[in-house]
Amino acid sequence: MSMKVGARNKIKGKVSSIKTGDIMSLVKFDVTDPCTMASVLTTESLEELGIKDGDEVELIVKAIHVLPVKN
Amino acid sequence: MSMKVGARNKIKGKVSSIKTGDIMSLVKFDVTDPCTMASVLTTESLEELGIKDGDEVELIVKAIHVLPVKN
Amino acid sequence: MSMKVGARNKIKGKVSSIKTGDIMSLVKFDVTDPCTMASVLTTESLEELGIKDGDEVELIVKAIHVLPVKN
Amino acid sequence: MSMKVGARNKIKGKVSSIKTGDIMSLVKFDVTDPCTMASVLTTESLEELGIKDGDEVELIVKAIHVLPVKN
Amino acid sequence: MSMKVGARNKIKGKVSSIKTGDIMSLVKFDVTDPCTMASVLTTESLEELGIKDGDEVELIVKAIHVLPVKN
Amino acid sequence: MSMKVGARNKIKGKVSSIKTGDIMSLVKFDVTDPCTMASVLTTESLEELGIKDGDEVELIVKAIHVLPVKN
């Protein structure tokens, strides 16, 4: 893709379901390729979380913050 | 995990790097397990996007919207 | 206030600390008045969460999503 | 709660109403315990706002940014 | 307006259409006055984007992140 | 642009300043072309706001929610 997007997370997904509503719609995607994800949080929250290299975490993202882009 | 989180996207990741700043910090994660992701968008945007089952897309998420949770 | 804001959550707070950074700053507020808060989530997430009237929950909000307004 | 969440705002609420829609739902909560809230904003916006310790402000949060978590 | 809002983007718009849904609604606005917009992104994303003064870009904002305020 | 983005707001801007920080950076853009903007809010907030066609409002967007894209 020749377009550059100013965001850290760009994840490949394949559409698996579409549910259309009056104003909003919900789309699901299968993600199979390994990828890197990034989180920005306050340094305070990071210290409280107490994570270090190799730690396993869960990354929570509200669906409303996921922006699909199609070439 | 016994706690339930009211969000569609819960992705397993392993901390790969931490960069600490004055107020905000940036953490990177390796995601290797296949997962499902969900996006909520306006039905108008969905129609304009013109995606259907099986289509490959890119899912853009600003790092600020990724919330790490540690058990 | 004569101005009307198109958001559900309008919480009174008193500034308790300010930490100024190069680009971003972090401000803390004491909230003492009881208030109502509102959450919009997917109906799917709501069903999975399985909450009902009277249930106690924790409401998580990233600090970046809190917008201070001063009269 | 043994789970740690990488966010500054963790507010206790009690479910007071649930309104279920086709794709999205709206949940209201009573918040009665005093709490601390945090906001991250640009240092530029902070300076323009001109707030200092003890100032009373209103904290605006769109409902879509409130994530309910249930133990 | 005597109220001060802790955000960088404050854009004048005139309501051009309103579409009301069960839980969420979609409002459109005509913006005709020239304005300044601001984006906060990770320094990493900025470097990858490789933009410099005078470059033309497209600014993408999900409609859910636009907060209307009426005097 | 051949790429399609699943968002309502796509605004043309020209970079006018760049301020680079440790983790986050702040970029300003001049927007001169008239454009349409869209907001999604709860139907409750819309009713409370009481706006109708032709009303003038202010559209508030935190800079963190603006995603620059470069062709």
CSV table of C-alpha atoms in Angstrom, one decimal:
chain,number,residue,atom,x,y,z
A,1,MET,CA,0.0,0.0,0.0
A,2,SER,CA,1.4,3.4,-1.0
A,3,MET,CA,-0.7,5.3,1.6
A,4,LYS,CA,0.9,5.9,5.0
A,5,VAL,CA,-1.2,5.9,8.1
A,6,GLY,CA,-0.1,7.7,11.3
A,7,ALA,CA,-1.0,4.9,13.7
A,8,ARG,CA,1.0,2.1,15.4
A,9,ASN,CA,-1.4,-0.8,14.9
A,10,LYS,CA,-2.1,-2.1,11.4
A,11,ILE,CA,-3.5,-5.6,11.6
A,12,LYS,CA,-4.4,-7.8,8.6
A,13,GLY,CA,-7.9,-9.3,9.0
A,14,LYS,CA,-10.4,-11.2,6.8
A,15,VAL,CA,-14.1,-10.3,7.1
A,16,SER,CA,-16.0,-13.1,8.9
A,17,SER,CA,-19.4,-11.6,9.6
A,18,ILE,CA,-21.3,-8.3,9.1
A,19,LYS,CA,-24.3,-7.2,11.2
A,20,THR,CA,-25.9,-4.1,10.0
A,21,GLY,CA,-27.9,-1.8,12.3
A,22,ASP,CA,-29.8,1.4,11.9
A,23,ILE,CA,-26.9,3.8,12.5
A,24,MET,CA,-24.0,1.6,13.6
A,25,SER,CA,-22.8,-1.8,12.2
A,26,LEU,CA,-20.6,-4.5,13.7
A,27,VAL,CA,-18.1,-6.3,11.6
A,28,LYS,CA,-15.9,-9.3,12.7
A,29,PHE,CA,-12.5,-10.2,11.3
A,30,ASP,CA,-10.3,-13.3,11.5
A,31,VAL,CA,-6.7,-12.4,12.3
A,32,THR,CA,-4.3,-15.2,11.7
A,33,ASP,CA,-0.9,-13.6,10.9
A,34,PRO,CA,1.3,-12.9,13.9
A,35,CYS,CA,1.6,-9.2,14.4
A,36,THR,CA,3.0,-6.5,16.7
A,37,MET,CA,0.6,-4.4,18.7
A,38,ALA,CA,1.4,-1.1,20.5
A,39,SER,CA,-0.2,0.6,23.5
A,40,VAL,CA,0.2,4.1,24.7
A,41,LEU,CA,-0.7,4.6,28.4
A,42,THR,CA,0.3,7.0,31.2
A,43,THR,CA,3.7,6.3,32.7
A,44,GLU,CA,1.8,6.1,36.0
A,45,SER,CA,-0.5,3.4,34.7
A,46,LEU,CA,2.5,1.5,33.3
A,47,GLU,CA,4.3,1.6,36.7
A,48,GLU,CA,1.1,0.4,38.5
A,49,LEU,CA,0.7,-2.4,36.0
A,50,GLY,CA,4.2,-3.5,36.7
A,51,ILE,CA,4.8,-5.3,33.4
A,52,LYS,CA,8.2,-6.3,32.0
A,53,ASP,CA,9.6,-7.9,28.8
A,54,GLY,CA,8.1,-11.3,28.2
A,55,ASP,CA,5.0,-10.8,30.4
A,56,GLU,CA,1.7,-12.0,29.0
A,57,VAL,CA,-1.1,-9.6,29.0
A,58,GLU,CA,-4.5,-9.1,27.5
A,59,LEU,CA,-5.0,-6.2,25.2
A,60,ILE,CA,-8.5,-4.7,25.4
A,61,VAL,CA,-9.8,-2.6,22.6
A,62,LYS,CA,-13.4,-1.3,22.3
A,63,ALA,CA,-14.7,-2.2,18.8
A,64,ILE,CA,-15.5,1.4,18.1
A,65,HIS,CA,-11.8,2.2,18.0
A,66,VAL,CA,-11.0,-0.3,15.2
A,67,LEU,CA,-10.9,1.4,11.8
A,68,PRO,CA,-11.2,-0.9,8.8
A,69,VAL,CA,-9.3,0.1,5.7
A,70,LYS,CA,-9.6,-1.6,2.3
A,71,ASN,CA,-7.2,-1.4,-0.6
B,1,MET,CA,-9.9,-14.9,34.1
B,2,SER,CA,-12.9,-14.4,36.3
B,3,MET,CA,-13.3,-10.7,35.5
B,4,LYS,CA,-15.6,-9.9,32.6
B,5,VAL,CA,-14.8,-6.9,30.4
B,6,GLY,CA,-17.4,-5.2,28.3
B,7,ALA,CA,-15.4,-5.0,25.1
B,8,ARG,CA,-15.3,-7.0,21.9
B,9,ASN,CA,-11.5,-7.2,21.4
B,10,LYS,CA,-9.4,-9.1,23.9
B,11,ILE,CA,-6.1,-10.1,22.4
B,12,LYS,CA,-3.3,-12.1,24.0
B,13,GLY,CA,0.1,-10.4,23.7
B,14,LYS,CA,3.6,-10.8,25.1
B,15,VAL,CA,5.5,-7.6,26.1
B,16,SER,CA,8.4,-7.1,23.6
B,17,SER,CA,9.5,-3.6,24.5
B,18,ILE,CA,8.8,-0.7,26.8
B,19,LYS,CA,9.7,2.9,26.2
B,20,THR,CA,9.0,5.2,29.2
B,21,GLY,CA,8.3,8.9,28.7
B,22,ASP,CA,7.6,11.9,31.0
B,23,ILE,CA,3.8,11.5,31.0
B,24,MET,CA,3.1,8.8,28.4
B,25,SER,CA,4.8,5.5,27.7
B,26,LEU,CA,4.8,3.2,24.7
B,27,VAL,CA,4.6,-0.6,25.1
B,28,LYS,CA,4.9,-3.1,22.2
B,29,PHE,CA,3.5,-6.7,22.3
B,30,ASP,CA,3.9,-9.8,20.2
B,31,VAL,CA,0.6,-11.3,19.2
B,32,THR,CA,1.0,-14.8,17.8
B,33,ASP,CA,-2.4,-16.6,18.6
B,34,PRO,CA,-5.0,-16.3,15.8
B,35,CYS,CA,-7.9,-14.1,17.1
B,36,THR,CA,-11.1,-12.5,16.1
B,37,MET,CA,-11.3,-8.7,16.0
B,38,ALA,CA,-14.4,-6.6,15.8
B,39,SER,CA,-15.1,-3.1,14.5
B,40,VAL,CA,-18.1,-0.9,15.1
B,41,LEU,CA,-18.5,1.8,12.4
B,42,THR,CA,-21.4,3.8,10.9
B,43,THR,CA,-23.6,1.8,8.6
B,44,GLU,CA,-22.9,4.6,6.1
B,45,SER,CA,-19.1,4.0,6.3
B,46,LEU,CA,-19.7,0.3,6.0
B,47,GLU,CA,-21.7,0.7,2.8
B,48,GLU,CA,-19.1,3.1,1.4
B,49,LEU,CA,-16.4,0.6,2.3
B,50,GLY,CA,-18.2,-2.1,0.4
B,51,ILE,CA,-16.7,-5.0,2.2
B,52,LYS,CA,-18.2,-8.6,2.2
B,53,ASP,CA,-17.4,-11.9,3.8
B,54,GLY,CA,-13.9,-13.1,3.0
B,55,ASP,CA,-12.5,-9.7,2.0
B,56,GLU,CA,-9.1,-8.8,3.3
B,57,VAL,CA,-8.7,-5.5,5.1
B,58,GLU,CA,-6.3,-3.7,7.3
B,59,LEU,CA,-7.5,-2.8,10.8
B,60,ILE,CA,-6.1,0.5,12.1
B,61,VAL,CA,-6.0,1.2,15.8
B,62,LYS,CA,-4.2,4.2,17.4
B,63,ALA,CA,-2.0,2.9,20.2
B,64,ILE,CA,-3.7,5.2,22.7
B,65,HIS,CA,-6.8,3.0,22.3
B,66,VAL,CA,-5.1,-0.2,23.4
B,67,LEU,CA,-5.6,-1.0,27.1
B,68,PRO,CA,-3.3,-3.6,28.6
B,69,VAL,CA,-4.7,-5.8,31.4
B,70,LYS,CA,-2.5,-8.2,33.5
B,71,ASN,CA,-3.8,-11.1,35.5
C,1,MET,CA,-23.8,26.7,32.3
C,2,SER,CA,-25.6,28.0,29.2
C,3,MET,CA,-23.5,25.8,26.8
C,4,LYS,CA,-24.9,22.4,26.0
C,5,VAL,CA,-22.5,19.5,25.4
C,6,GLY,CA,-23.5,16.4,23.4
C,7,ALA,CA,-22.1,13.8,25.8
C,8,ARG,CA,-23.7,11.7,28.5
C,9,ASN,CA,-21.0,12.1,31.2
C,10,LYS,CA,-20.5,15.5,32.8
C,11,ILE,CA,-18.8,15.1,36.2
C,12,LYS,CA,-17.9,17.8,38.6
C,13,GLY,CA,-14.3,17.7,39.7
C,14,LYS,CA,-11.8,19.8,41.6
C,15,VAL,CA,-8.2,20.0,40.4
C,16,SER,CA,-5.9,18.2,42.8
C,17,SER,CA,-2.7,17.9,40.9
C,18,ILE,CA,-1.1,18.9,37.6
C,19,LYS,CA,1.9,17.3,36.0
C,20,THR,CA,3.2,19.0,32.9
C,21,GLY,CA,5.1,17.2,30.2
C,22,ASP,CA,6.7,18.1,26.9
C,23,ILE,CA,3.6,17.4,24.7
C,24,MET,CA,1.0,15.9,27.0
C,25,SER,CA,0.1,16.7,30.6
C,26,LEU,CA,-1.7,14.8,33.3
C,27,VAL,CA,-4.3,16.4,35.6
C,28,LYS,CA,-6.0,14.8,38.6
C,29,PHE,CA,-9.4,15.8,40.0
C,30,ASP,CA,-11.3,15.0,43.2
C,31,VAL,CA,-14.8,13.9,42.5
C,32,THR,CA,-17.0,14.0,45.6
C,33,ASP,CA,-20.6,14.6,44.4
C,34,PRO,CA,-22.6,11.5,43.6
C,35,CYS,CA,-23.2,11.3,39.8
C,36,THR,CA,-24.7,9.2,37.1
C,37,MET,CA,-22.3,7.7,34.5
C,38,ALA,CA,-23.3,6.2,31.2
C,39,SER,CA,-21.6,3.6,29.0
C,40,VAL,CA,-22.3,2.7,25.4
C,41,LEU,CA,-21.1,-0.8,24.4
C,42,THR,CA,-22.1,-3.4,21.8
C,43,THR,CA,-25.2,-5.3,22.6
C,44,GLU,CA,-23.0,-8.4,22.2
C,45,SER,CA,-20.6,-7.2,24.9
C,46,LEU,CA,-23.5,-6.3,27.2
C,47,GLU,CA,-25.0,-9.8,26.9
C,48,GLU,CA,-21.6,-11.4,27.5
C,49,LEU,CA,-21.1,-9.2,30.6
C,50,GLY,CA,-24.4,-10.4,31.9
C,51,ILE,CA,-25.1,-7.3,34.1
C,52,LYS,CA,-28.5,-6.4,35.5
C,53,ASP,CA,-30.0,-3.6,37.6
C,54,GLY,CA,-28.2,-3.1,40.9
C,55,ASP,CA,-25.0,-5.0,39.9
C,56,GLU,CA,-21.8,-3.4,41.0
C,57,VAL,CA,-19.2,-2.9,38.3
C,58,GLU,CA,-16.0,-1.0,37.7
C,59,LEU,CA,-16.0,1.7,35.1
C,60,ILE,CA,-12.7,2.0,33.3
C,61,VAL,CA,-11.8,5.1,31.4
C,62,LYS,CA,-8.4,5.9,29.8
C,63,ALA,CA,-7.3,9.4,31.0
C,64,ILE,CA,-6.9,10.5,27.4
C,65,HIS,CA,-10.7,10.3,27.0
C,66,VAL,CA,-11.5,12.7,29.8
C,67,LEU,CA,-12.1,16.3,28.6
C,68,PRO,CA,-11.9,19.1,31.2
C,69,VAL,CA,-14.1,22.1,30.7
C,70,LYS,CA,-13.9,25.3,32.8
C,71,ASN,CA,-16.6,27.9,33.1
D,1,MET,CA,-9.5,-7.7,42.2
D,2,SER,CA,-6.4,-9.5,41.2
D,3,MET,CA,-6.4,-8.2,37.6
D,4,LYS,CA,-4.5,-5.0,36.9
D,5,VAL,CA,-5.8,-2.6,34.3
D,6,GLY,CA,-3.5,-0.1,32.6
D,7,ALA,CA,-5.9,2.9,32.9
D,8,ARG,CA,-6.1,5.8,35.4
D,9,ASN,CA,-9.8,5.9,35.9
D,10,LYS,CA,-11.5,3.0,37.7
D,11,ILE,CA,-14.8,4.1,39.1
D,12,LYS,CA,-17.2,2.0,41.2
D,13,GLY,CA,-20.8,2.1,39.8
D,14,LYS,CA,-24.1,0.4,40.4
D,15,VAL,CA,-26.2,-0.4,37.3
D,16,SER,CA,-29.3,1.8,37.3
D,17,SER,CA,-30.7,1.2,33.8
D,18,ILE,CA,-30.1,-0.8,30.7
D,19,LYS,CA,-31.4,0.2,27.2
D,20,THR,CA,-30.7,-2.4,24.6
D,21,GLY,CA,-30.4,-1.5,20.9
D,22,ASP,CA,-29.8,-3.4,17.7
D,23,ILE,CA,-26.0,-3.1,17.7
D,24,MET,CA,-25.2,-0.8,20.6
D,25,SER,CA,-26.7,-0.6,24.1
D,26,LEU,CA,-26.7,2.2,26.7
D,27,VAL,CA,-26.2,1.4,30.4
D,28,LYS,CA,-26.4,3.9,33.3
D,29,PHE,CA,-24.7,3.6,36.6
D,30,ASP,CA,-25.0,5.4,40.0
D,31,VAL,CA,-21.6,6.5,41.3
D,32,THR,CA,-21.7,7.4,45.0
D,33,ASP,CA,-18.2,6.9,46.3
D,34,PRO,CA,-15.9,9.8,46.1
D,35,CYS,CA,-13.1,9.1,43.6
D,36,THR,CA,-10.1,10.5,41.8
D,37,MET,CA,-10.3,11.1,38.1
D,38,ALA,CA,-7.5,11.8,35.7
D,39,SER,CA,-7.3,13.5,32.3
D,40,VAL,CA,-4.5,13.5,29.8
D,41,LEU,CA,-4.5,16.5,27.4
D,42,THR,CA,-2.0,18.4,25.4
D,43,THR,CA,0.2,20.8,27.4
D,44,GLU,CA,-1.0,23.5,25.0
D,45,SER,CA,-4.7,22.8,25.9
D,46,LEU,CA,-3.8,22.8,29.6
D,47,GLU,CA,-2.2,26.2,29.3
D,48,GLU,CA,-5.1,27.6,27.4
D,49,LEU,CA,-7.5,26.2,30.0
D,50,GLY,CA,-5.5,28.0,32.7
D,51,ILE,CA,-6.5,25.7,35.5
D,52,LYS,CA,-4.8,25.4,38.9
D,53,ASP,CA,-5.1,23.4,42.1
D,54,GLY,CA,-8.5,23.7,43.6
D,55,ASP,CA,-10.3,25.0,40.5
D,56,GLU,CA,-13.7,23.4,39.8
D,57,VAL,CA,-14.2,22.0,36.3
D,58,GLU,CA,-16.5,19.7,34.5
D,59,LEU,CA,-15.2,16.5,33.2
D,60,ILE,CA,-16.8,15.5,29.9
D,61,VAL,CA,-16.6,11.8,28.8
D,62,LYS,CA,-18.5,10.4,25.8
D,63,ALA,CA,-20.4,7.3,26.9
D,64,ILE,CA,-18.6,5.2,24.2
D,65,HIS,CA,-15.3,5.6,26.1
D,66,VAL,CA,-16.6,4.1,29.4
D,67,LEU,CA,-15.8,0.4,29.7
D,68,PRO,CA,-17.7,-1.6,32.3
D,69,VAL,CA,-15.9,-4.5,34.0
D,70,LYS,CA,-17.6,-7.0,36.3
D,71,ASN,CA,-15.9,-9.2,38.8
E,1,MET,CA,-18.1,31.7,24.5
E,2,SER,CA,-17.0,32.1,28.2
E,3,MET,CA,-16.5,28.3,28.7
E,4,LYS,CA,-13.0,26.9,28.0
E,5,VAL,CA,-12.6,23.4,26.6
E,6,GLY,CA,-9.4,21.4,27.1
E,7,ALA,CA,-9.1,20.2,23.5
E,8,ARG,CA,-7.1,21.4,20.5
E,9,ASN,CA,-9.9,21.1,17.8
E,10,LYS,CA,-12.9,23.4,18.0
E,11,ILE,CA,-14.5,23.6,14.6
E,12,LYS,CA,-17.5,25.7,13.6
E,13,GLY,CA,-20.2,23.7,11.8
E,14,LYS,CA,-23.8,24.2,10.7
E,15,VAL,CA,-26.2,21.2,11.1
E,16,SER,CA,-27.0,19.8,7.7
E,17,SER,CA,-28.8,16.5,8.5
E,18,ILE,CA,-29.9,14.4,11.5
E,19,LYS,CA,-30.5,10.7,11.4
E,20,THR,CA,-31.9,9.3,14.7
E,21,GLY,CA,-31.4,5.7,15.7
E,22,ASP,CA,-32.5,3.5,18.6
E,23,ILE,CA,-29.4,4.2,20.8
E,24,MET,CA,-27.1,6.2,18.6
E,25,SER,CA,-27.7,9.1,16.1
E,26,LEU,CA,-25.7,10.5,13.3
E,27,VAL,CA,-25.5,14.3,12.7
E,28,LYS,CA,-23.8,15.9,9.7
E,29,PHE,CA,-22.4,19.5,9.7
E,30,ASP,CA,-21.2,21.8,7.0
E,31,VAL,CA,-17.8,23.3,7.8
E,32,THR,CA,-17.0,26.4,5.7
E,33,ASP,CA,-14.6,28.5,7.7
E,34,PRO,CA,-10.9,27.8,7.3
E,35,CYS,CA,-9.6,26.3,10.6
E,36,THR,CA,-6.5,24.8,12.2
E,37,MET,CA,-6.6,21.1,13.2
E,38,ALA,CA,-4.2,19.3,15.5
E,39,SER,CA,-3.2,15.6,15.8
E,40,VAL,CA,-1.4,13.9,18.5
E,41,LEU,CA,0.4,10.7,17.5
E,42,THR,CA,3.3,8.7,18.6
E,43,THR,CA,6.7,10.1,17.6
E,44,GLU,CA,7.3,6.7,16.0
E,45,SER,CA,4.3,7.1,13.8
E,46,LEU,CA,5.2,10.6,12.9
E,47,GLU,CA,8.7,9.5,11.8
E,48,GLU,CA,7.3,6.7,9.8
E,49,LEU,CA,4.8,9.0,8.2
E,50,GLY,CA,7.6,11.3,7.2
E,51,ILE,CA,5.6,14.5,6.9
E,52,LYS,CA,7.1,18.0,6.8
E,53,ASP,CA,5.7,21.6,6.8
E,54,GLY,CA,3.5,22.2,3.8
E,55,ASP,CA,2.8,18.5,3.1
E,56,GLU,CA,-0.8,17.7,2.2
E,57,VAL,CA,-2.5,15.0,4.2
E,58,GLU,CA,-5.9,13.6,4.9
E,59,LEU,CA,-7.1,13.8,8.5
E,60,ILE,CA,-9.3,10.8,9.4
E,61,VAL,CA,-11.6,11.1,12.4
E,62,LYS,CA,-14.2,8.5,13.4
E,63,ALA,CA,-17.6,10.2,13.8
E,64,ILE,CA,-17.9,8.8,17.3
E,65,HIS,CA,-15.0,11.1,18.4
E,66,VAL,CA,-16.7,14.3,17.3
E,67,LEU,CA,-18.5,16.1,20.2
E,68,PRO,CA,-21.0,18.8,19.3
E,69,VAL,CA,-21.4,21.7,21.6
E,70,LYS,CA,-24.1,24.3,21.3
E,71,ASN,CA,-24.1,27.8,22.9
F,1,MET,CA,-6.8,7.6,-3.4
F,2,SER,CA,-7.6,4.0,-4.1
F,3,MET,CA,-7.7,3.0,-0.5
F,4,LYS,CA,-11.1,3.2,1.3
F,5,VAL,CA,-11.3,4.1,4.9
F,6,GLY,CA,-14.2,3.1,7.1
F,7,ALA,CA,-14.7,6.5,8.8
F,8,ARG,CA,-17.0,9.5,8.1
F,9,ASN,CA,-14.5,12.3,8.5
F,10,LYS,CA,-11.8,12.7,5.9
F,11,ILE,CA,-10.5,16.3,5.9
F,12,LYS,CA,-7.8,17.7,3.7
F,13,GLY,CA,-5.1,19.5,5.7
F,14,LYS,CA,-1.7,21.0,5.0
F,15,VAL,CA,1.0,20.6,7.7
F,16,SER,CA,1.7,23.9,9.4
F,17,SER,CA,3.8,22.9,12.4
F,18,ILE,CA,5.4,19.8,14.0
F,19,LYS,CA,6.4,19.6,17.7
F,20,THR,CA,8.2,16.4,18.5
F,21,GLY,CA,8.2,14.9,22.1
F,22,ASP,CA,9.7,11.9,23.8
F,23,ILE,CA,6.8,9.6,23.1
F,24,MET,CA,4.0,11.7,21.6
F,25,SER,CA,4.2,14.5,19.0
F,26,LEU,CA,1.8,17.3,18.1
F,27,VAL,CA,1.2,18.2,14.5
F,28,LYS,CA,-0.9,21.2,13.3
F,29,PHE,CA,-2.7,21.5,9.9
F,30,ASP,CA,-4.3,24.3,8.0
F,31,VAL,CA,-7.8,23.2,6.7
F,32,THR,CA,-9.1,25.6,4.0
F,33,ASP,CA,-11.5,23.6,1.9
F,34,PRO,CA,-15.1,23.5,3.0
F,35,CYS,CA,-16.0,20.0,4.2
F,36,THR,CA,-18.7,17.9,5.8
F,37,MET,CA,-18.2,16.6,9.3
F,38,ALA,CA,-20.1,13.9,11.0
F,39,SER,CA,-20.8,13.1,14.7
F,40,VAL,CA,-22.2,10.0,16.3
F,41,LEU,CA,-23.7,10.5,19.7
F,42,THR,CA,-26.3,8.9,21.8
F,43,THR,CA,-29.9,9.7,20.8
F,44,GLU,CA,-30.3,10.9,24.4
F,45,SER,CA,-27.5,13.4,24.1
F,46,LEU,CA,-28.9,14.6,20.7
F,47,GLU,CA,-32.3,15.2,22.3
F,48,GLU,CA,-30.8,17.1,25.2
F,49,LEU,CA,-28.7,19.1,22.8
F,50,GLY,CA,-31.8,20.1,21.0
F,51,ILE,CA,-30.2,20.9,17.6
F,52,LYS,CA,-32.0,21.2,14.3
F,53,ASP,CA,-31.0,21.8,10.7
F,54,GLY,CA,-29.2,25.1,10.2
F,55,ASP,CA,-28.1,25.4,13.9
F,56,GLU,CA,-24.5,26.6,14.4
F,57,VAL,CA,-22.5,24.4,16.8
F,58,GLU,CA,-18.9,23.9,17.8
F,59,LEU,CA,-17.3,20.5,17.0
F,60,ILE,CA,-14.8,19.5,19.7
F,61,VAL,CA,-12.3,16.8,18.8
F,62,LYS,CA,-9.3,15.8,21.1
F,63,ALA,CA,-6.1,15.9,19.0
F,64,ILE,CA,-5.4,12.3,19.9
F,65,HIS,CA,-8.4,11.2,17.8
F,66,VAL,CA,-7.1,12.8,14.6
F,67,LEU,CA,-5.3,10.3,12.4
F,68,PRO,CA,-3.1,11.7,9.6
F,69,VAL,CA,-2.9,9.8,6.4
F,70,LYS,CA,-0.4,10.6,3.6
F,71,ASN,CA,-0.6,9.4,0.0
